[in-house]
XYZ file of C-alpha atoms in Angstrom:
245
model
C 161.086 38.539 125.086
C 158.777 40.191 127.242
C 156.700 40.007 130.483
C 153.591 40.241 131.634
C 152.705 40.205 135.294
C 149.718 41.108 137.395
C 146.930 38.031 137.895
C 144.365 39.383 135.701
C 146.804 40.066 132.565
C 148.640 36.861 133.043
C 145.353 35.096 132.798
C 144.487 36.639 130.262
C 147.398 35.480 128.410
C 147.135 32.220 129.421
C 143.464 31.568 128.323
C 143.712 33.368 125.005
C 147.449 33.216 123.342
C 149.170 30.824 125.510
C 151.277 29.854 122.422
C 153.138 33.201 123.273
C 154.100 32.251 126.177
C 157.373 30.671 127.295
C 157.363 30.198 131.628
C 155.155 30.889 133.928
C 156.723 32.795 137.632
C 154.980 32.903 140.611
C 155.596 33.926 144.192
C 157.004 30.661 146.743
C 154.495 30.402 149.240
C 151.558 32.109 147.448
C 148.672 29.177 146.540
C 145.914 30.655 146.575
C 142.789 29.963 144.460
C 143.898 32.600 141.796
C 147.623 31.292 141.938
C 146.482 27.517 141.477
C 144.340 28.596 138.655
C 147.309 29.957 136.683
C 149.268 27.086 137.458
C 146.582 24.940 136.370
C 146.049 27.166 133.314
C 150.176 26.569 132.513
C 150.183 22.941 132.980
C 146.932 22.438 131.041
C 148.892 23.876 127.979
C 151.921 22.534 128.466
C 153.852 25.621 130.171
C 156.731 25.445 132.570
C 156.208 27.365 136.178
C 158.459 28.186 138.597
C 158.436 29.352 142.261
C 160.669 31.918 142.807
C 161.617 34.178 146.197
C 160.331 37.778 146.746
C 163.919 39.221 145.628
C 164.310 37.591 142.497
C 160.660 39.678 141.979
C 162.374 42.712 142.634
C 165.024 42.273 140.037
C 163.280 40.533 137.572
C 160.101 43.761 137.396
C 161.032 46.084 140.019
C 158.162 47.873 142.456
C 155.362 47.107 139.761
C 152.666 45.168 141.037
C 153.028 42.183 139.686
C 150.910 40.469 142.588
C 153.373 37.518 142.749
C 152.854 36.688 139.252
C 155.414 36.973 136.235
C 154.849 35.775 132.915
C 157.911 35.571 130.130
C 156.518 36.283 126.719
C 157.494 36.218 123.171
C 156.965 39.911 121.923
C 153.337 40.513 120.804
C 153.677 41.421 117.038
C 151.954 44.548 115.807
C 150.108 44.529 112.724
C 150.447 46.848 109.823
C 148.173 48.518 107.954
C 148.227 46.051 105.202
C 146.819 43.715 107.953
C 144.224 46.102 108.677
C 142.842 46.180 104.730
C 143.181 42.362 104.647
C 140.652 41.987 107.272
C 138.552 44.592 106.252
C 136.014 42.907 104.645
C 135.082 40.890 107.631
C 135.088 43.334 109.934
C 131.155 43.853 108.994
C 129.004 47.232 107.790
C 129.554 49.500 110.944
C 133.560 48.764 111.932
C 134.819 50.605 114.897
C 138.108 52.184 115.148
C 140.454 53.901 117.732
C 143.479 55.823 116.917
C 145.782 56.880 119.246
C 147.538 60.006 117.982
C 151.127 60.093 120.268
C 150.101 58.676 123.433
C 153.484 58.024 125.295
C 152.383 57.412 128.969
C 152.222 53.092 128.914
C 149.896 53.222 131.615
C 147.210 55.680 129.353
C 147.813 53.278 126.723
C 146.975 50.766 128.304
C 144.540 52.116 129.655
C 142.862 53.021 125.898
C 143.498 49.695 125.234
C 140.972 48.143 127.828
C 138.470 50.945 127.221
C 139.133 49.621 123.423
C 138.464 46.134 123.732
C 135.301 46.354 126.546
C 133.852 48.406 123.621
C 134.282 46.010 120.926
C 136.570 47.800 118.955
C 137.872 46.577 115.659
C 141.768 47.809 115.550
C 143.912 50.141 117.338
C 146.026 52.457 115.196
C 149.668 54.082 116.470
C 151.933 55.955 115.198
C 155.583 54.398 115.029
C 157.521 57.066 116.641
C 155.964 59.254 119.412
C 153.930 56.490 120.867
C 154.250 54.590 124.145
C 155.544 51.116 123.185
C 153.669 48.312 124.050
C 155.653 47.380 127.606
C 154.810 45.208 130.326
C 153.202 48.493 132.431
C 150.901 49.221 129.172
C 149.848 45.374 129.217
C 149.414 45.174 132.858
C 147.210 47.996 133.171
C 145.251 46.988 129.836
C 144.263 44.238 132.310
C 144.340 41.671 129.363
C 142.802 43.660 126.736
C 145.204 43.142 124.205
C 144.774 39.590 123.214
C 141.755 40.552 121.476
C 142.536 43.702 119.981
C 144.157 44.024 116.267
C 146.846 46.762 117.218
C 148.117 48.518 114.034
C 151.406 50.732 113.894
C 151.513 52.541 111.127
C 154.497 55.122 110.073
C 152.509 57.846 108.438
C 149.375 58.060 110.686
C 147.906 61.229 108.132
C 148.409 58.640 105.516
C 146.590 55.833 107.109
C 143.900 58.058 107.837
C 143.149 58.892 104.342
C 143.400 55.590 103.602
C 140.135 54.837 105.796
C 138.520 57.744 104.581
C 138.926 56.091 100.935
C 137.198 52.629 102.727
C 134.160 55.259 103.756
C 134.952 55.792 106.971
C 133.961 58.541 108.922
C 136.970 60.020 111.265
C 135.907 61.641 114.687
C 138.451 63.776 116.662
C 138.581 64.903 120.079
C 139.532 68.866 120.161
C 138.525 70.653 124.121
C 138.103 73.733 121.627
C 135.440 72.518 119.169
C 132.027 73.706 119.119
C 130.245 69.801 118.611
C 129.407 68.236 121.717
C 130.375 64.772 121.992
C 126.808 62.948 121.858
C 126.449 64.901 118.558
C 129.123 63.540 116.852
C 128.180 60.791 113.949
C 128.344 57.276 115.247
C 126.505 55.446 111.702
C 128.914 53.367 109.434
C 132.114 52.994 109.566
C 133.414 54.850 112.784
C 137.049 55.727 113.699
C 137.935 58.022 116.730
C 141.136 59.977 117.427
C 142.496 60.518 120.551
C 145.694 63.305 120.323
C 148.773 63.308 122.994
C 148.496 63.632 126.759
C 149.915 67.441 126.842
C 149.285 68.273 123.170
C 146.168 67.096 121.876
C 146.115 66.399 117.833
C 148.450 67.290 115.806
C 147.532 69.533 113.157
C 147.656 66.750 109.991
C 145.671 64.569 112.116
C 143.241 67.277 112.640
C 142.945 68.227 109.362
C 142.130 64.161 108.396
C 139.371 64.549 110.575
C 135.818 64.593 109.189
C 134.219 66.027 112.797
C 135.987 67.325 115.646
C 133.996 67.186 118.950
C 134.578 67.854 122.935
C 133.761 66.833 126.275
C 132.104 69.425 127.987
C 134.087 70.458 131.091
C 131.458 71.602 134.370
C 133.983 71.641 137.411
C 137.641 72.991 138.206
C 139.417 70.962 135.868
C 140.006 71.515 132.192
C 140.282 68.113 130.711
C 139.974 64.466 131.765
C 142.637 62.193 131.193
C 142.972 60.744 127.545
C 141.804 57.340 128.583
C 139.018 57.807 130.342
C 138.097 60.498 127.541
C 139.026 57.555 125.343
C 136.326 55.628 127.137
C 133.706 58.141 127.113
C 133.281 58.829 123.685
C 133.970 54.887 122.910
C 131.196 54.027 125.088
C 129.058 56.703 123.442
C 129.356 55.052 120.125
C 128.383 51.857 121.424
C 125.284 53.535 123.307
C 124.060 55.110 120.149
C 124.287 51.740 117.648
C 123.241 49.874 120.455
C 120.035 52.326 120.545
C 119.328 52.028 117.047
Protein backbone atom coordinates (compact mmCIF):
# COMPACT_ATOMS: atom_id res chain seq x y z
CA UNK A 1 0.00 0.00 0.00
CA UNK A 2 0.69 3.47 -0.44
CA UNK A 3 -0.51 7.09 0.13
CA UNK A 4 -1.19 9.92 -1.48
CA UNK A 5 -2.05 13.15 0.25
CA UNK A 6 -2.22 16.79 -0.68
CA UNK A 7 -5.89 18.02 -2.26
CA UNK A 8 -4.81 18.36 -5.71
CA UNK A 9 -3.07 14.74 -5.97
CA UNK A 10 -5.80 13.07 -4.07
CA UNK A 11 -8.20 14.43 -6.59
CA UNK A 12 -6.49 13.52 -9.00
CA UNK A 13 -6.62 10.04 -7.95
CA UNK A 14 -9.98 10.04 -7.28
CA UNK A 15 -11.26 11.31 -10.72
CA UNK A 16 -8.91 9.21 -12.82
CA UNK A 17 -7.92 5.64 -11.08
CA UNK A 18 -10.19 5.52 -8.21
CA UNK A 19 -10.12 1.67 -8.58
CA UNK A 20 -6.63 2.08 -6.84
CA UNK A 21 -7.81 3.37 -4.15
CA UNK A 22 -8.77 1.73 -0.85
CA UNK A 23 -9.96 4.80 2.01
CA UNK A 24 -10.19 8.05 1.80
CA UNK A 25 -8.63 10.34 5.29
CA UNK A 26 -9.43 13.64 5.91
CA UNK A 27 -8.92 16.19 8.65
CA UNK A 28 -12.16 16.29 11.59
CA UNK A 29 -13.40 19.61 11.35
CA UNK A 30 -12.13 20.57 7.86
CA UNK A 31 -15.45 20.87 5.28
CA UNK A 32 -14.67 23.00 3.12
CA UNK A 33 -15.69 23.18 -0.57
CA UNK A 34 -12.46 21.26 -1.64
CA UNK A 35 -12.88 18.71 1.34
CA UNK A 36 -16.68 18.03 0.42
CA UNK A 37 -15.66 17.56 -3.11
CA UNK A 38 -13.34 14.66 -2.25
CA UNK A 39 -15.78 13.23 -0.08
CA UNK A 40 -18.27 13.48 -2.68
CA UNK A 41 -15.73 12.18 -5.22
CA UNK A 42 -15.23 8.88 -2.60
CA UNK A 43 -18.78 8.21 -2.06
CA UNK A 44 -19.68 8.65 -5.74
CA UNK A 45 -17.33 5.58 -6.36
CA UNK A 46 -18.01 3.70 -3.67
CA UNK A 47 -14.90 4.62 -1.30
CA UNK A 48 -14.82 4.57 2.45
CA UNK A 49 -13.71 8.08 4.29
CA UNK A 50 -12.82 8.71 7.52
CA UNK A 51 -12.33 11.75 9.82
CA UNK A 52 -9.45 11.48 11.70
CA UNK A 53 -7.64 14.02 14.49
CA UNK A 54 -4.58 16.22 13.65
CA UNK A 55 -2.18 13.59 15.53
CA UNK A 56 -3.12 10.58 13.88
CA UNK A 57 -1.87 13.03 10.66
CA UNK A 58 1.32 13.30 12.18
CA UNK A 59 1.94 9.63 12.51
CA UNK A 60 0.30 8.40 9.69
CA UNK A 61 2.69 11.13 6.98
CA UNK A 62 4.69 13.13 9.24
CA UNK A 63 5.33 17.19 8.56
CA UNK A 64 4.42 16.72 4.74
CA UNK A 65 1.72 18.79 3.66
CA UNK A 66 -0.82 16.74 3.24
CA UNK A 67 -3.44 19.71 3.66
CA UNK A 68 -5.74 17.49 5.81
CA UNK A 69 -6.06 15.00 3.18
CA UNK A 70 -4.69 11.28 3.12
CA UNK A 71 -5.40 8.85 0.60
CA UNK A 72 -4.43 4.85 1.10
CA UNK A 73 -3.48 3.39 -2.23
CA UNK A 74 -2.72 0.16 -3.81
CA UNK A 75 0.91 0.59 -5.26
CA UNK A 76 0.85 2.17 -8.77
CA UNK A 77 2.43 -0.57 -11.03
CA UNK A 78 5.25 0.45 -13.34
CA UNK A 79 5.33 -0.69 -16.74
CA UNK A 80 8.12 -2.39 -18.53
CA UNK A 81 9.52 -1.90 -21.58
CA UNK A 82 7.63 -4.65 -23.18
CA UNK A 83 4.61 -2.40 -22.29
CA UNK A 84 6.18 0.39 -23.93
CA UNK A 85 6.61 -1.64 -27.55
CA UNK A 86 3.04 -2.97 -27.11
CA UNK A 87 1.66 0.42 -27.27
CA UNK A 88 3.85 1.68 -29.69
CA UNK A 89 1.92 1.59 -32.55
CA UNK A 90 -0.73 3.81 -31.17
CA UNK A 91 1.22 6.18 -29.81
CA UNK A 92 0.98 8.06 -33.42
CA UNK A 93 3.93 9.43 -36.05
CA UNK A 94 5.70 12.05 -33.72
CA UNK A 95 5.74 10.10 -30.00
CA UNK A 96 7.29 12.02 -27.23
CA UNK A 97 9.52 10.62 -24.69
CA UNK A 98 11.26 11.55 -21.34
CA UNK A 99 13.93 9.62 -19.72
CA UNK A 100 15.08 10.21 -16.53
CA UNK A 101 18.69 9.06 -16.23
CA UNK A 102 19.20 8.56 -12.04
CA UNK A 103 17.07 11.13 -10.65
CA UNK A 104 16.91 10.24 -6.84
CA UNK A 105 15.44 13.46 -5.23
CA UNK A 106 11.28 12.32 -5.11
CA UNK A 107 10.41 15.78 -5.10
CA UNK A 108 12.54 16.45 -8.76
CA UNK A 109 10.82 13.47 -9.88
CA UNK A 110 7.95 14.46 -9.31
CA UNK A 111 8.46 17.33 -10.35
CA UNK A 112 9.58 15.84 -14.13
CA UNK A 113 6.65 14.04 -13.87
CA UNK A 114 4.15 17.08 -13.98
CA UNK A 115 6.36 18.95 -16.44
CA UNK A 116 5.89 15.38 -18.34
CA UNK A 117 2.34 15.05 -18.42
CA UNK A 118 1.35 19.13 -18.98
CA UNK A 119 3.48 18.44 -22.12
CA UNK A 120 1.74 15.52 -23.40
CA UNK A 121 4.32 13.16 -23.08
CA UNK A 122 4.00 9.59 -24.18
CA UNK A 123 6.09 7.45 -21.39
CA UNK A 124 8.51 8.09 -18.75
CA UNK A 125 11.58 5.85 -18.71
CA UNK A 126 13.75 4.99 -15.24
CA UNK A 127 16.28 3.18 -14.48
CA UNK A 128 15.65 0.37 -11.74
CA UNK A 129 18.38 1.11 -9.40
CA UNK A 130 19.65 4.72 -8.90
CA UNK A 131 16.29 6.28 -9.30
CA UNK A 132 13.98 7.97 -6.79
CA UNK A 133 11.11 5.50 -6.23
CA UNK A 134 7.85 6.52 -6.89
CA UNK A 135 6.81 7.66 -3.01
CA UNK A 136 4.07 9.58 -1.73
CA UNK A 137 6.49 13.03 -1.77
CA UNK A 138 7.22 12.25 -5.69
CA UNK A 139 3.28 11.87 -6.21
CA UNK A 140 2.38 14.76 -4.14
CA UNK A 141 4.52 17.13 -5.77
CA UNK A 142 3.68 15.60 -9.37
CA UNK A 143 0.39 17.27 -8.32
CA UNK A 144 -1.55 14.34 -10.02
CA UNK A 145 0.45 13.90 -13.03
CA UNK A 146 0.93 10.41 -12.84
CA UNK A 147 -2.40 8.96 -13.59
CA UNK A 148 -1.88 9.81 -17.06
CA UNK A 149 1.58 9.10 -17.65
CA UNK A 150 2.88 5.45 -18.88
CA UNK A 151 5.96 5.25 -16.41
CA UNK A 152 8.48 2.61 -17.64
CA UNK A 153 11.37 1.10 -15.40
CA UNK A 154 13.60 -0.51 -17.24
CA UNK A 155 16.94 -2.41 -15.85
CA UNK A 156 19.37 -1.63 -18.59
CA UNK A 157 18.48 2.02 -19.49
CA UNK A 158 21.62 1.92 -22.47
CA UNK A 159 19.69 -1.04 -23.64
CA UNK A 160 16.31 0.48 -23.79
CA UNK A 161 17.71 3.29 -25.48
CA UNK A 162 18.93 1.41 -28.39
CA UNK A 163 15.95 -0.21 -28.47
CA UNK A 164 14.11 3.21 -29.45
CA UNK A 165 16.73 4.12 -31.65
CA UNK A 166 15.86 0.72 -33.62
CA UNK A 167 11.84 2.15 -33.53
CA UNK A 168 13.49 5.51 -35.32
CA UNK A 169 13.64 7.54 -32.65
CA UNK A 170 15.72 10.35 -32.30
CA UNK A 171 17.43 10.63 -28.59
CA UNK A 172 18.16 14.26 -27.26
CA UNK A 173 20.45 14.74 -24.18
CA UNK A 174 20.98 17.49 -21.92
CA UNK A 175 24.98 18.06 -21.41
CA UNK A 176 25.79 22.10 -19.69
CA UNK A 177 29.07 21.37 -21.84
CA UNK A 178 27.72 20.86 -25.37
CA UNK A 179 28.08 23.26 -28.05
CA UNK A 180 24.02 22.90 -29.48
CA UNK A 181 21.80 25.27 -27.98
CA UNK A 182 18.65 23.92 -26.85
CA UNK A 183 16.11 25.51 -29.51
CA UNK A 184 18.46 23.84 -32.06
CA UNK A 185 18.06 20.56 -31.07
CA UNK A 186 15.70 18.24 -33.51
CA UNK A 187 12.15 18.12 -32.31
CA UNK A 188 10.57 16.13 -35.90
CA UNK A 189 9.52 12.40 -35.43
CA UNK A 190 9.87 10.42 -32.91
CA UNK A 191 11.40 12.51 -29.95
CA UNK A 192 12.92 11.18 -26.66
CA UNK A 193 14.80 13.51 -24.16
CA UNK A 194 17.29 12.59 -21.42
CA UNK A 195 17.59 14.21 -18.38
CA UNK A 196 21.03 12.84 -16.30
CA UNK A 197 21.29 12.91 -12.23
CA UNK A 198 20.89 15.95 -10.00
CA UNK A 199 24.86 16.19 -9.12
CA UNK A 200 26.13 14.10 -12.05
CA UNK A 201 24.51 14.74 -15.17
CA UNK A 202 24.52 11.60 -17.81
CA UNK A 203 26.25 8.92 -17.43
CA UNK A 204 28.64 8.15 -20.00
CA UNK A 205 26.54 4.97 -21.80
CA UNK A 206 23.63 7.16 -21.77
CA UNK A 207 25.58 9.79 -23.43
CA UNK A 208 26.98 7.82 -25.86
CA UNK A 209 23.06 6.48 -26.84
CA UNK A 210 22.43 9.90 -27.52
CA UNK A 211 21.90 11.08 -31.11
CA UNK A 212 22.30 15.12 -30.05
CA UNK A 213 23.46 16.49 -26.93
CA UNK A 214 22.31 20.11 -26.26
CA UNK A 215 22.41 22.88 -23.26
CA UNK A 216 20.68 25.56 -21.63
CA UNK A 217 22.49 28.56 -21.92
CA UNK A 218 23.41 29.91 -18.46
CA UNK A 219 23.35 34.27 -18.37
CA UNK A 220 23.45 34.97 -14.48
CA UNK A 221 25.44 33.67 -11.29
CA UNK A 222 24.30 30.29 -11.35
CA UNK A 223 25.59 27.37 -13.35
CA UNK A 224 22.64 25.17 -13.89
CA UNK A 225 18.90 25.12 -13.20
CA UNK A 226 17.42 22.43 -11.42
CA UNK A 227 16.73 19.13 -13.46
CA UNK A 228 13.02 19.67 -13.45
CA UNK A 229 12.54 22.82 -14.43
CA UNK A 230 15.38 22.06 -17.13
CA UNK A 231 13.14 19.06 -17.68
CA UNK A 232 10.38 21.51 -18.41
CA UNK A 233 12.19 23.80 -20.56
CA UNK A 234 13.33 21.73 -23.17
CA UNK A 235 9.84 19.64 -22.91
CA UNK A 236 8.02 22.72 -23.52
CA UNK A 237 10.37 23.56 -26.38
CA UNK A 238 9.42 20.48 -28.22
CA UNK A 239 5.91 21.15 -27.90
CA UNK A 240 6.50 24.91 -29.11
CA UNK A 241 8.26 23.77 -32.20
CA UNK A 242 5.51 20.85 -33.44
CA UNK A 243 3.00 23.05 -32.28
CA UNK A 244 4.61 25.77 -34.79
CA UNK A 245 4.75 23.55 -37.59
Amino acid sequence: MSDVFGIQAARSVLRQDPERVRRLYVQRGRRDARMSELIALARDAGIRHQAMDAQWFRRRVGDAAHQGVVLECHEVALAGMDDLLERWQNLGPEPLVLILDGITDPRNFGACLRSASGAGVDAVIVPKRKSAPLSAVALKTAQGGVEDLLIVEVTNLARAMQTLRELQVWIVGTDGEAAMNYTDMRCDGPLAIVMGSEEKGLRRLTREHCDQLVQIPMRGSVASLNVSVAAGVLLYEALRQRLSR
